[in-house]
Coordinates of C-alpha atoms and ligand atoms in Angstrom, one line a residue:
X1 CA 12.0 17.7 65.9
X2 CA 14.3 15.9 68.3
X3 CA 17.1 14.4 65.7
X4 CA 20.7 13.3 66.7
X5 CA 23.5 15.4 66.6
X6 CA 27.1 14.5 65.2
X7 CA 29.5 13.9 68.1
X8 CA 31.4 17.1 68.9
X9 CA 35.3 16.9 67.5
X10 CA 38.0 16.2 69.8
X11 CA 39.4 19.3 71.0
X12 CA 43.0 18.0 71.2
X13 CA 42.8 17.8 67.4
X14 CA 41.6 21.1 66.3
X15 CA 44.2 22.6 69.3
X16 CA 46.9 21.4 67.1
X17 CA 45.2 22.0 63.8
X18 CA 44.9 25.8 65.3
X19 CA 49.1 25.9 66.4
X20 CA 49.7 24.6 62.9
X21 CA 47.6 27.9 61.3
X22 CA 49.3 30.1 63.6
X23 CA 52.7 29.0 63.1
X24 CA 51.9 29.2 59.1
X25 CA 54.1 25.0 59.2
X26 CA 55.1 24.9 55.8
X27 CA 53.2 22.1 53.7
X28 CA 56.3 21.2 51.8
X29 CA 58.1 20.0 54.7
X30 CA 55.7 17.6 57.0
X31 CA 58.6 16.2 58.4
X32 CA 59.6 20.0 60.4
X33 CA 56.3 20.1 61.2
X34 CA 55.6 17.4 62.9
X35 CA 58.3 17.9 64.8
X36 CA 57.2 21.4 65.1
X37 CA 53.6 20.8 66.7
X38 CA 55.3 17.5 68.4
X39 CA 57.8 19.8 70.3
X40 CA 55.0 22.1 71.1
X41 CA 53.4 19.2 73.2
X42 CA 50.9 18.5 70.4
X43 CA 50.1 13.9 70.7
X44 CA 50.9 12.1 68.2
X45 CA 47.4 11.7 66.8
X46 CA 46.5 15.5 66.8
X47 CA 49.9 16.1 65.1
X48 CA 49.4 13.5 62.0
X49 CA 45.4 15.3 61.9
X50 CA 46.4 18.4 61.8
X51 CA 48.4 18.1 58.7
X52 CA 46.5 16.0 56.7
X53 CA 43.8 18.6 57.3
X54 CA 46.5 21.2 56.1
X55 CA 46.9 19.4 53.0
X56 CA 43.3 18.3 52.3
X57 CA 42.4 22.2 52.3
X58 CA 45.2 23.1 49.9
X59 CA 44.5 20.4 47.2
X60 CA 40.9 21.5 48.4
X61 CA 41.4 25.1 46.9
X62 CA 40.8 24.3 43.2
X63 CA 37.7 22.7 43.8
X64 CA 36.6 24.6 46.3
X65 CA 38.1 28.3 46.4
X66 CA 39.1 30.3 49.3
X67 CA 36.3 28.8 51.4
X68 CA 38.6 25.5 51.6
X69 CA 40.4 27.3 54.2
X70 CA 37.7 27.5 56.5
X71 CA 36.9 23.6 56.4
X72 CA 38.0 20.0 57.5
X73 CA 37.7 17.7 55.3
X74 CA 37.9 13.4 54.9
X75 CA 39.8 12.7 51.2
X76 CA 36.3 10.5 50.3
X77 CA 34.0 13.8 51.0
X78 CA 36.9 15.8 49.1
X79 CA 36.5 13.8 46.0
X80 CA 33.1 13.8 46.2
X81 CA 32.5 17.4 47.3
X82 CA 30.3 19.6 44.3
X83 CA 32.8 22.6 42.9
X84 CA 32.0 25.5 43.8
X85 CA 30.6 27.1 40.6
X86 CA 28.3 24.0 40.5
X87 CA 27.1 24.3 43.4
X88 CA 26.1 27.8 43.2
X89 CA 23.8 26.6 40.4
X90 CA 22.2 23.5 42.1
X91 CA 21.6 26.5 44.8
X92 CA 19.8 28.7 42.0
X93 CA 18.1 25.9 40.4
X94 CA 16.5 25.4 43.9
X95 CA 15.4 28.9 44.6
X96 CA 14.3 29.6 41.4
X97 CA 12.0 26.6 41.9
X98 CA 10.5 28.3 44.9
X99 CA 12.6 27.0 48.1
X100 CA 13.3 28.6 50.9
X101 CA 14.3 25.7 53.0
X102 CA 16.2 22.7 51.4
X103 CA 17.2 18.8 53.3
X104 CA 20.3 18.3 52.0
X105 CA 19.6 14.7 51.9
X106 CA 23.1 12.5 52.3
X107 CA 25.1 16.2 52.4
X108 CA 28.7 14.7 53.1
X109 CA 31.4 17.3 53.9
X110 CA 28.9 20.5 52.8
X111 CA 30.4 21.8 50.0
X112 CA 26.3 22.3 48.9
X113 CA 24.9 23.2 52.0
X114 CA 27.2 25.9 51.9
X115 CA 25.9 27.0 48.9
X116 CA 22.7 27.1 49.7
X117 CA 23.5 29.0 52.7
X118 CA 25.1 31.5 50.7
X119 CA 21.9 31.6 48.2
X120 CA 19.9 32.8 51.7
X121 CA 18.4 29.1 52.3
X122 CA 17.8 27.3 55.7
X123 CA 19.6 23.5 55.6
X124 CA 18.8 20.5 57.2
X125 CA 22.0 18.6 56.6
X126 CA 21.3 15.1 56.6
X127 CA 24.2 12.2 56.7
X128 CA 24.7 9.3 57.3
X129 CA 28.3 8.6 58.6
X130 CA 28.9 9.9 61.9
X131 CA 32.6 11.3 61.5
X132 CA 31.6 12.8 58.2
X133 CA 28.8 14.7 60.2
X134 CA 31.0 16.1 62.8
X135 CA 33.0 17.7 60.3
X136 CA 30.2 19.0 58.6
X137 CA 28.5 20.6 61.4
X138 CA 32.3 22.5 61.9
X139 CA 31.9 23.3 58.4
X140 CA 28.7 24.8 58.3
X141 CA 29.1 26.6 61.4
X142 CA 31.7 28.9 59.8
X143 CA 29.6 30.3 57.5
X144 CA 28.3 33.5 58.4
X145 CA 24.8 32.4 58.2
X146 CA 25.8 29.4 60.0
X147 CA 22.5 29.6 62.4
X148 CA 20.4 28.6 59.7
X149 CA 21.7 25.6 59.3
X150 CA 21.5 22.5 61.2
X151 CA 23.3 19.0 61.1
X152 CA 21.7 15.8 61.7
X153 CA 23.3 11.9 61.8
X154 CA 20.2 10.1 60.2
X155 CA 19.3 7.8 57.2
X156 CA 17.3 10.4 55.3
X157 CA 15.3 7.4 53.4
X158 CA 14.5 6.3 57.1
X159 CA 13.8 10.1 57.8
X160 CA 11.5 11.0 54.8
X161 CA 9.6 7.5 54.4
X162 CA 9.1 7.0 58.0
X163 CA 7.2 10.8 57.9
X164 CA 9.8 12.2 60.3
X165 CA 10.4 15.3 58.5
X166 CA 6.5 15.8 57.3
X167 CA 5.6 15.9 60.9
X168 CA 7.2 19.2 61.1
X169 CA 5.3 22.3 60.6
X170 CA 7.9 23.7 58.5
X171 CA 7.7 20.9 56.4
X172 CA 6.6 22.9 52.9
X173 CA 8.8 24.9 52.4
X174 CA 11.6 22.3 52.4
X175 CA 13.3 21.2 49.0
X176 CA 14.7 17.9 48.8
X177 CA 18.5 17.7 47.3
X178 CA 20.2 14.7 46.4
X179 CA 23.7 14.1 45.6
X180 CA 24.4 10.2 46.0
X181 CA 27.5 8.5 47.0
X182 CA 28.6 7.1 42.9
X183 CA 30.8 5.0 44.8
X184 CA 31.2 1.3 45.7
X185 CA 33.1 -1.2 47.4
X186 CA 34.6 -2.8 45.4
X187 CA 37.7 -5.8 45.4
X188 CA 40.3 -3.2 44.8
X189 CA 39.0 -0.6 46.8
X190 CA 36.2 2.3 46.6
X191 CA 35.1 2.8 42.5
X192 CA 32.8 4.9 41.1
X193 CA 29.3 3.2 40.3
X194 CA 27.3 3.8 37.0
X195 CA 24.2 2.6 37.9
X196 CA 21.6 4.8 39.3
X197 CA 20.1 2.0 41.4
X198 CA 23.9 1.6 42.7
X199 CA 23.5 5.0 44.1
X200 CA 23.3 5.9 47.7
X201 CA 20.2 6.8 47.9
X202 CA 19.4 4.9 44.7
X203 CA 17.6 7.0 41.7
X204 CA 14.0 5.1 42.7
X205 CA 14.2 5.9 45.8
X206 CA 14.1 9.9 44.7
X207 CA 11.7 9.8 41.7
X208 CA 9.5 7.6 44.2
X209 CA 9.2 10.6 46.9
X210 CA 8.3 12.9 43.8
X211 CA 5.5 10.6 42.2
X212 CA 4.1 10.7 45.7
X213 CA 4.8 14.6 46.6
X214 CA 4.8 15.9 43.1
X215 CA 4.5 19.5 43.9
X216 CA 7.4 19.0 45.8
X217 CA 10.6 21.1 44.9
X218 CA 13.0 18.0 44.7
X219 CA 16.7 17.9 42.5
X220 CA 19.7 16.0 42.7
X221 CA 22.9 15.9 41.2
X222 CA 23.9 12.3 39.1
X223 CA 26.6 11.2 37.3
X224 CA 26.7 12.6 33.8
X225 CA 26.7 9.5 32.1
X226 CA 23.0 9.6 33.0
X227 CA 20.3 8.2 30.3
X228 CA 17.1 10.5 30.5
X229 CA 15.3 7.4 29.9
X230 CA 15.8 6.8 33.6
X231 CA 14.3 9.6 35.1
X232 CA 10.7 10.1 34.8
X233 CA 9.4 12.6 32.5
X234 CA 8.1 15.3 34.8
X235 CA 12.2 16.2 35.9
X236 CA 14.2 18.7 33.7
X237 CA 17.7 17.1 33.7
X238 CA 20.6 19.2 32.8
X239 CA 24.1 17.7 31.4
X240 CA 26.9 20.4 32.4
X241 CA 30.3 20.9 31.3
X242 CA 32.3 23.3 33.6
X243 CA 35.3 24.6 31.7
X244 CA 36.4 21.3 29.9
X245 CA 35.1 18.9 32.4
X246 CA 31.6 17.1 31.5
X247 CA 31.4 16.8 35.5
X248 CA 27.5 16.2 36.1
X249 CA 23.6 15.8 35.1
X250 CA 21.0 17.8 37.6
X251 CA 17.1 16.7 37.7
X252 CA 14.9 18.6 39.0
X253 CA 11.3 19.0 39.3
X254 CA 8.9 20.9 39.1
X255 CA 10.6 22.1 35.3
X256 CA 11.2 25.5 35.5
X257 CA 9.1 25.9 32.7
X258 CA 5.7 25.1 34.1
X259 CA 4.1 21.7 32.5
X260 CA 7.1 21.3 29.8
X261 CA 9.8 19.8 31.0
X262 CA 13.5 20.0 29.8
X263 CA 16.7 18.5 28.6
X264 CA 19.4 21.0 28.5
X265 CA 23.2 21.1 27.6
X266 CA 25.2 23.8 30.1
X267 CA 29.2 25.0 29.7
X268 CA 29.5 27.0 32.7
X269 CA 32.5 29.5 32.3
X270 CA 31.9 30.6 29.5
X271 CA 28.4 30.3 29.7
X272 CA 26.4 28.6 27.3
X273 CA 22.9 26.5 27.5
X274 CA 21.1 24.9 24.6
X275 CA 17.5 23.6 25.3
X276 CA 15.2 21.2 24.1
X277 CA 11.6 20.2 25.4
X278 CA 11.9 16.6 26.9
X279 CA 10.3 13.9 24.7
X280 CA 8.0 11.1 25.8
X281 CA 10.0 8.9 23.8
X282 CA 13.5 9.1 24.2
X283 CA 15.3 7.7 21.3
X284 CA 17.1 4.4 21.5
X285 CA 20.3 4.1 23.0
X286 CA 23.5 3.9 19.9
X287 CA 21.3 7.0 17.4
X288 CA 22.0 9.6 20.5
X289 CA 25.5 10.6 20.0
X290 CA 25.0 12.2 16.1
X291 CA 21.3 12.4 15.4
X292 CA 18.8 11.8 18.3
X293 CA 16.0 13.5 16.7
X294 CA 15.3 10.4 13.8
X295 CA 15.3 12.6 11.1
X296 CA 18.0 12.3 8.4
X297 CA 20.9 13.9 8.9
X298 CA 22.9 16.1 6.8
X299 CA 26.2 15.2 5.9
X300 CA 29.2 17.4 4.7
X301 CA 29.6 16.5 0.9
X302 CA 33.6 16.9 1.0
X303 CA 36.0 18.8 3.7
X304 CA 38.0 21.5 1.8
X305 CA 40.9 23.9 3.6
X306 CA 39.4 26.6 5.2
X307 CA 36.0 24.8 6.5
X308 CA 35.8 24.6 10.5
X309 CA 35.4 21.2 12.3
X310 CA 33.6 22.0 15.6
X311 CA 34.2 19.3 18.4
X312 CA 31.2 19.8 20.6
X313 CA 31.5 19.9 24.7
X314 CA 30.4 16.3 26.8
X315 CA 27.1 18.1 27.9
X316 CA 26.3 18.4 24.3
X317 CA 27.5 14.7 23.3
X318 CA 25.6 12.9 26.5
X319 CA 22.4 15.3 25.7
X320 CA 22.4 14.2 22.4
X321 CA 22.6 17.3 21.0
X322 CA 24.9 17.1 18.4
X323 CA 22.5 18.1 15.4
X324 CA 21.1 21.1 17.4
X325 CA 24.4 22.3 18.0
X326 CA 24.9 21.9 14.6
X327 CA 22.1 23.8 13.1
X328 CA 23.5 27.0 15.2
X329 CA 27.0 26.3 13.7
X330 CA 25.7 26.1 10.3
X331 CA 27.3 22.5 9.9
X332 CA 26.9 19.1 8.7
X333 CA 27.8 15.8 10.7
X334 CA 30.8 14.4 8.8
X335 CA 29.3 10.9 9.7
X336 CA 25.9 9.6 10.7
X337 CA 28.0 8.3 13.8
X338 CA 30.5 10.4 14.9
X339 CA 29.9 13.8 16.9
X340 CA 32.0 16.1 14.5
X341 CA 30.8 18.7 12.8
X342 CA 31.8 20.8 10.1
X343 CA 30.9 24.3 8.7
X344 CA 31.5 25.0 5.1
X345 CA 34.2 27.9 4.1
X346 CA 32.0 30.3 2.5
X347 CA 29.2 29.9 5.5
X348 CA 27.8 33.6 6.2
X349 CA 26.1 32.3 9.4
X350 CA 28.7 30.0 11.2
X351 CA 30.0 31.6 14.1
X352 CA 33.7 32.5 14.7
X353 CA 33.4 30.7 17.9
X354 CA 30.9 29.2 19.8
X355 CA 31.1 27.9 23.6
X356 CA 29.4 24.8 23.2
X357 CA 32.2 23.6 20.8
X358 CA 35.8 23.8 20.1
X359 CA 36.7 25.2 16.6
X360 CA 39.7 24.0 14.5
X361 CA 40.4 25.4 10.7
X362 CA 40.9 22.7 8.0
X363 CA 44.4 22.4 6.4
X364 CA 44.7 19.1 4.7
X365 CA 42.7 16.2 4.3
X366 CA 45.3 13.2 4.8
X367 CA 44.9 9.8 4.3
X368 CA 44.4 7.8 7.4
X369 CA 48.2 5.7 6.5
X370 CA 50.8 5.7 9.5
X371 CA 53.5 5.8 6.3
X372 CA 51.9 8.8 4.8
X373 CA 51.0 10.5 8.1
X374 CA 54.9 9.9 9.0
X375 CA 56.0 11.4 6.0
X376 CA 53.1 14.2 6.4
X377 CA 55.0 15.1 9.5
X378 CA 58.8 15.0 8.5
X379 CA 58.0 17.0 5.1
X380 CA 56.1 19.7 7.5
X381 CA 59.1 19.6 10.0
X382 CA 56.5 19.0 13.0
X383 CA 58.0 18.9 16.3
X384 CA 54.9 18.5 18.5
X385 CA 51.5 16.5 17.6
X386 CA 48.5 16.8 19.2
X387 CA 46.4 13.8 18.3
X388 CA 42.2 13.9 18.6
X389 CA 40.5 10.6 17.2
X390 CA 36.3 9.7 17.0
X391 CA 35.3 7.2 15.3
X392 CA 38.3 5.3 15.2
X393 CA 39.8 2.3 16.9
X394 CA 43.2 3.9 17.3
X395 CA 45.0 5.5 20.1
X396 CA 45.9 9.1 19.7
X397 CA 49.1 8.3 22.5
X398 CA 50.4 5.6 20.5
X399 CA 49.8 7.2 17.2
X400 CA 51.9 10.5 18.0
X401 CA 54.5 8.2 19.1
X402 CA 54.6 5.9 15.9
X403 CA 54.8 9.7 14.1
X404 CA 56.8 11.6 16.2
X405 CA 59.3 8.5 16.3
X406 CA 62.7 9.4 14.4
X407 CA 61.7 13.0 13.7
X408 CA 65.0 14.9 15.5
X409 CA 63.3 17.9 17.2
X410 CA 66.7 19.1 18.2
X411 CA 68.2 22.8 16.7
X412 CA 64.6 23.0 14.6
X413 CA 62.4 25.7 15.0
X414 CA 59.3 24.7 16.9
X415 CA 56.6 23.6 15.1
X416 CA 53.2 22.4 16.2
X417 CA 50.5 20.2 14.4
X418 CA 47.2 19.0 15.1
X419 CA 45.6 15.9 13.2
X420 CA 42.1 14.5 13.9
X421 CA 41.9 11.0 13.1
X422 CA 38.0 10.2 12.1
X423 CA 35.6 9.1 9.5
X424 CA 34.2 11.2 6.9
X425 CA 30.8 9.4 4.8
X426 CA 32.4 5.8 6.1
X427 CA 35.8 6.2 5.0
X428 CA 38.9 6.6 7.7
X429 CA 40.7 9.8 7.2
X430 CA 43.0 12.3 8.9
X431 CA 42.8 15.7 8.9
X432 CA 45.4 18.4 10.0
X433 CA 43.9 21.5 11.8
X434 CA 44.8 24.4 13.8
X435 CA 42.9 26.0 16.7
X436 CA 40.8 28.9 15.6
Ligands
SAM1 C1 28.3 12.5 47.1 S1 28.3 12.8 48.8 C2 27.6 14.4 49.0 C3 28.6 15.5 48.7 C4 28.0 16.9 49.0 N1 26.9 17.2 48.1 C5 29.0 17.9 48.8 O1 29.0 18.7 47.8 O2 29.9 18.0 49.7 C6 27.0 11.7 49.4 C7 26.9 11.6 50.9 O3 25.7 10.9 51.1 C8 25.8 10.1 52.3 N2 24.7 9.1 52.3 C9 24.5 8.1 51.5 N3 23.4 7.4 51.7 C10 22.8 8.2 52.7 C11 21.5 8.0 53.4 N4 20.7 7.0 53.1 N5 21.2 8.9 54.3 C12 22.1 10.0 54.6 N6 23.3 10.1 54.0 C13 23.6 9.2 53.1 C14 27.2 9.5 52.1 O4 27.7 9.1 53.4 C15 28.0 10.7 51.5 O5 28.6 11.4 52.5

């Protein structure tokens, strides 16, 4: 398959990038080395590279790890780069799916490819800007199983519709992955973009190579504000919180149950998954936060001291899994709209803690009243509010402030408060809590 290759990278740049490793040039201090690499007999444009690279790769490191060292980078393929942990699942997902091979369809810096070369895949690295592929290809080729990976410039729609990739012999044993440029021009710059059709590739484009190779490992990673009514019912889609970030949703197909696909919340570190076959009818748009499964849902009677509010992860929320989660908690909704939970106090099965939500001990139910909230606060000596609001129109900033405001902190012992602002059976109230 004869398919272009990204332009090599100009030596003069990666000379001085190389003299800037060696010399260890302090980051803090571009000015010294600039001058540093400058005196060295380093251009001007190889110089001002050089560090920028230096300083992609250590803002680079959280998302990315140790292997951020071994890269260049662009700041738009940074910021859209997968984390690492992710990665290593959309990796997974694909092998367990059967792939041995994956196209790494619009693959921008690598930060997946490089997963899926750790995960013992062969990549073809599709993508479509020229200077993003050059890096790439350096990117790649640092990895020790580098040789099984190969970079190509190419519109992969172009590539796949115009049966460029079939007519390799290889051809079956290639996955497809996806993972879209979410962003946009747009007056004041590049935003992100919400609408799958926005997408580069768009969503259609995808589910329309499955419908017409369906046995065809393909998956992609979207935007985790992602309705499942968009994607056709013969993908799983996962939401996936990683720590406290709801960051993505993965589709994939075939489901990794055989003939049943489905919907999943994940917390990556900890761990946690809750599952639920995928519906042919997904329910209307407004009834998914609380109670997506149209049966009546239970609601806590009263909130007492000692019951646990649970505040369920994003993967959870945009799943529209809140009742599920709630049935493992042993907890009612507080209100048919609102993604609180709450376990009672003498509950023998709810769980100390649970990694799908955040648990917080009741202390006092408080009326939602800035003037008895203020007083709340100066008759409990609180020197530090954290605020949490659902449900209401209010802002938890603004509120501390209004609370907080005239309360002398100084010479008192320190003393911290949380109050969640919400609704309980239609009525606004406030409720002070501590972390369990
Ligand atoms: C979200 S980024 C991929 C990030 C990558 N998964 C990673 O973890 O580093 C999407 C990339 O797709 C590229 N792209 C968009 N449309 C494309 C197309 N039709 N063909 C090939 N590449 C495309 C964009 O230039 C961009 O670099």
């Amino acid at each position: 398959m004869s398919l272009p290759a990204p332009p090599p990278l100009d030596p003069a740049r990666l000379a001085a990038l190389d003299a800037a490793d060696e010399a260890r040039l302090p980051l803090d201090d571009p000015l010294a080395a600039s001058s540093s690499l400058r005196a060295a007999g380093h251009g001007a444009d190889a110089t001002a590279w050089a560090l920028s690279q230096r300083s992609f790769r250590a803002s680079a490191r959280s998302k990315l790890g140790d292997r951020a060292e071994q890269m260049l980078f662009t700041r738009a393929g940074l910021e859209q780069a997968s984390r690492a942990e992710l990665a290593a699942r959309h990796a997974a997902t694909l092998r367990a799916a059967g792939a041995s091979a994956v196209v790494d369809a619009g693959c921008g810096l690598g930060a997946d490819s490089l997963a899926f070369l750790d995960a013992g895949l062969d990549v073809l690295a599709v993508e479509i800007d020229e200077e993003t592929a050059a890096l790439t290809a350096w990117n790649l080729a640092r990895h020790p199983r580098g040789e099984h990976a190969r970079v190509v410039v190419a519109d992969v729609l172009e590539l796949l519709e115009g049966g460029t990739l079939a007519a390799d012999g290889e051809w079956g044993r290639f996955a497809l992955w996806f993972d879209p440029a979410r962003r946009e021009a747009g007056a004041s710059g590049r935003r992100r973009t919400f609408d799958p059709e926005a997408f580069s590739p768009p969503l259609s484009a995808l589910t329309g190579l499955s419908a017409a190779d369906p046995g065809r490992v393909i998956a992609a990673k979207l935007g985790p504000g992602l309705e499942s009514g968009s994607v056709p019912g013969r993908f799983d889609i996962e939401w996936i919180t990683h720590r406290q970030d709801t960051v993505e949703a993965v589709i994939s197909t075939p489901p990794a149950h055989p003939g049943h696909p489905a919907a999943r919340a994940v917390r990556l570190e900890p761990d946690a998954v809750l599952e639920r076959p995928r519906e042919p009818l997904e329910a209307p748009e407004g009834s998914r936060e609380a109670h997506d499964d149209g049966a009546a849902p239970d609601l806590a009677p009263e909130i007492r001291p000692g019951d646990t509010l649970w505040e369920p992860v994003g993967s959870v929320l945009r799943a529209g899994f809140v009742r599920d989660l709630a049935a493992e908690l042993d907890a009612d909704l507080l209100d048919p709209e609102i993604a609180y939970v709450l376990s009672a106090r003498e509950s023998r099965s709810a769980p100390a803690s649970h990694p799908l939500a955040t648990g917080y001990r009741v202390l006092e139910t408080l009326p939602l009243h800035t003037k008895k909230l203020k007083s709340w606060v100066r008759t409990e000596g609180v020197t530090e509010l954290t605020v949490k609001k659902r449900g209401v129109d209010l802002d938890p900033a603004a509120v501390r402030r209004q609370l907080l405001a005239g309360s002398k902190a100084s010479g008192k012992a320190r003393k911290p408060a949380t109050l969640v602002l919400t609704r309980h059976a239609g009525k606004r109230v406030a409720l002070a809590v501590e972390p369990l």
